[in-house]
CSV table of C-alpha atoms in Angstrom, one decimal:
chain,number,residue,atom,x,y,z
A,1,MET,CA,17.3,0.0,-23.8
A,2,ALA,CA,14.6,-1.8,-21.7
A,3,ARG,CA,13.0,0.1,-18.9
A,4,LYS,CA,13.3,-1.5,-15.5
A,5,ARG,CA,9.9,-2.6,-14.2
A,6,PRO,CA,8.7,-1.1,-10.9
A,7,THR,CA,8.7,-3.4,-7.9
A,8,GLN,CA,6.6,-1.3,-5.5
A,9,ALA,CA,3.4,0.8,-5.6
A,10,HIS,CA,1.9,3.2,-3.1
A,11,ILE,CA,-1.6,4.7,-2.5
A,12,THR,CA,-1.8,7.7,-0.2
A,13,LYS,CA,-5.0,9.2,1.2
A,14,LEU,CA,-5.6,12.1,3.5
A,15,ILE,CA,-8.2,11.2,6.2
A,16,SER,CA,-9.9,13.5,8.7
A,17,LYS,CA,-9.1,12.3,12.3
A,18,SER,CA,-12.8,13.1,13.1
A,19,GLN,CA,-14.1,10.4,10.7
A,20,SER,CA,-16.0,7.6,12.4
A,21,ALA,CA,-14.3,4.2,13.0
A,22,PHE,CA,-16.7,2.7,10.4
A,23,LEU,CA,-15.7,5.2,7.7
A,24,LYS,CA,-12.0,4.7,8.5
A,25,ALA,CA,-12.4,0.9,8.3
A,26,ARG,CA,-14.3,1.2,5.0
A,27,THR,CA,-11.6,3.5,3.5
A,28,LYS,CA,-8.9,1.0,4.6
A,29,LYS,CA,-10.7,-1.9,2.9
A,30,GLN,CA,-11.4,0.1,-0.3
A,31,THR,CA,-7.7,1.0,-0.5
A,32,GLU,CA,-6.6,-2.6,-0.1
A,33,TYR,CA,-9.1,-3.7,-2.7
A,34,TYR,CA,-8.0,-1.0,-5.1
A,35,MET,CA,-4.3,-1.8,-4.7
A,36,GLY,CA,-5.0,-5.5,-5.5
A,37,ALA,CA,-6.9,-4.5,-8.6
A,38,LYS,CA,-4.1,-2.1,-9.7
A,39,LEU,CA,-1.5,-4.8,-9.3
A,40,LEU,CA,-3.5,-7.2,-11.4
A,41,GLU,CA,-3.9,-4.5,-14.0
A,42,VAL,CA,-0.2,-4.1,-14.4
A,43,GLY,CA,0.5,-7.8,-14.4
A,44,VAL,CA,1.6,-8.4,-10.8
A,45,ASN,CA,0.1,-11.3,-8.8
A,46,PRO,CA,-1.2,-9.7,-5.6
A,47,ASP,CA,-0.4,-12.9,-3.7
A,48,LYS,CA,3.3,-12.4,-4.5
A,49,ALA,CA,3.4,-9.0,-2.8
A,50,ILE,CA,3.7,-7.9,0.8
A,51,TYR,CA,1.8,-4.9,2.1
A,52,ARG,CA,2.5,-2.2,4.6
A,53,TRP,CA,0.5,0.7,6.1
A,54,LYS,CA,2.1,3.9,7.2
A,55,LEU,CA,0.3,6.6,9.1
A,56,VAL,CA,1.6,10.2,9.4
A,57,ASP,CA,0.0,12.8,11.7
A,58,LYS,CA,-1.0,15.9,9.8
A,59,GLY,CA,-2.7,17.9,12.5
A,60,PRO,CA,-6.5,17.5,12.1
A,61,LYS,CA,-5.8,14.9,9.4
A,62,GLU,CA,-3.9,11.6,9.0
A,63,GLU,CA,-2.0,10.7,5.9
A,64,TRP,CA,-2.4,7.0,5.2
A,65,THR,CA,-0.1,5.3,2.8
A,66,TYR,CA,-0.7,1.7,1.6
A,67,SER,CA,2.4,0.2,0.0
A,68,ALA,CA,2.8,-3.0,-2.0
A,69,TYR,CA,6.3,-4.6,-2.6
A,70,TRP,CA,7.2,-7.5,-4.8
A,71,ASP,CA,10.3,-9.0,-6.4
A,72,GLU,CA,13.5,-7.1,-5.3
A,73,SER,CA,11.6,-4.6,-3.2
A,74,ARG,CA,9.9,-7.4,-1.3
A,75,GLU,CA,13.2,-9.1,-0.6
A,76,LYS,CA,14.8,-5.8,0.6
A,77,ILE,CA,11.8,-5.1,3.0
A,78,GLU,CA,11.9,-8.6,4.4
A,79,ALA,CA,15.7,-8.5,4.9
A,80,GLU,CA,15.3,-5.1,6.7
A,81,GLU,CA,12.6,-6.5,8.9
A,82,GLY,CA,14.4,-9.8,9.5
A,83,THR,CA,11.4,-11.9,8.2
A,84,VAL,CA,13.3,-13.8,5.5
């Protein structure tokens, strides 16, 4: 039986709230670049995905999650957000 291919990917990082704006911006750019590279590595065209950031307060730190959605997952997110 064939395994169903994933249609989403997530990268989570724990960032200190005291980090400078420069370091936070650099971390954000690096995470976006890494996600694009990982999608290419698994055969997903990064231009066919949509991306979302989620931030969760963890006291002195913030948990950043960068998510990519494509195919069925993209359609579901767009329908939920009313952007279809």
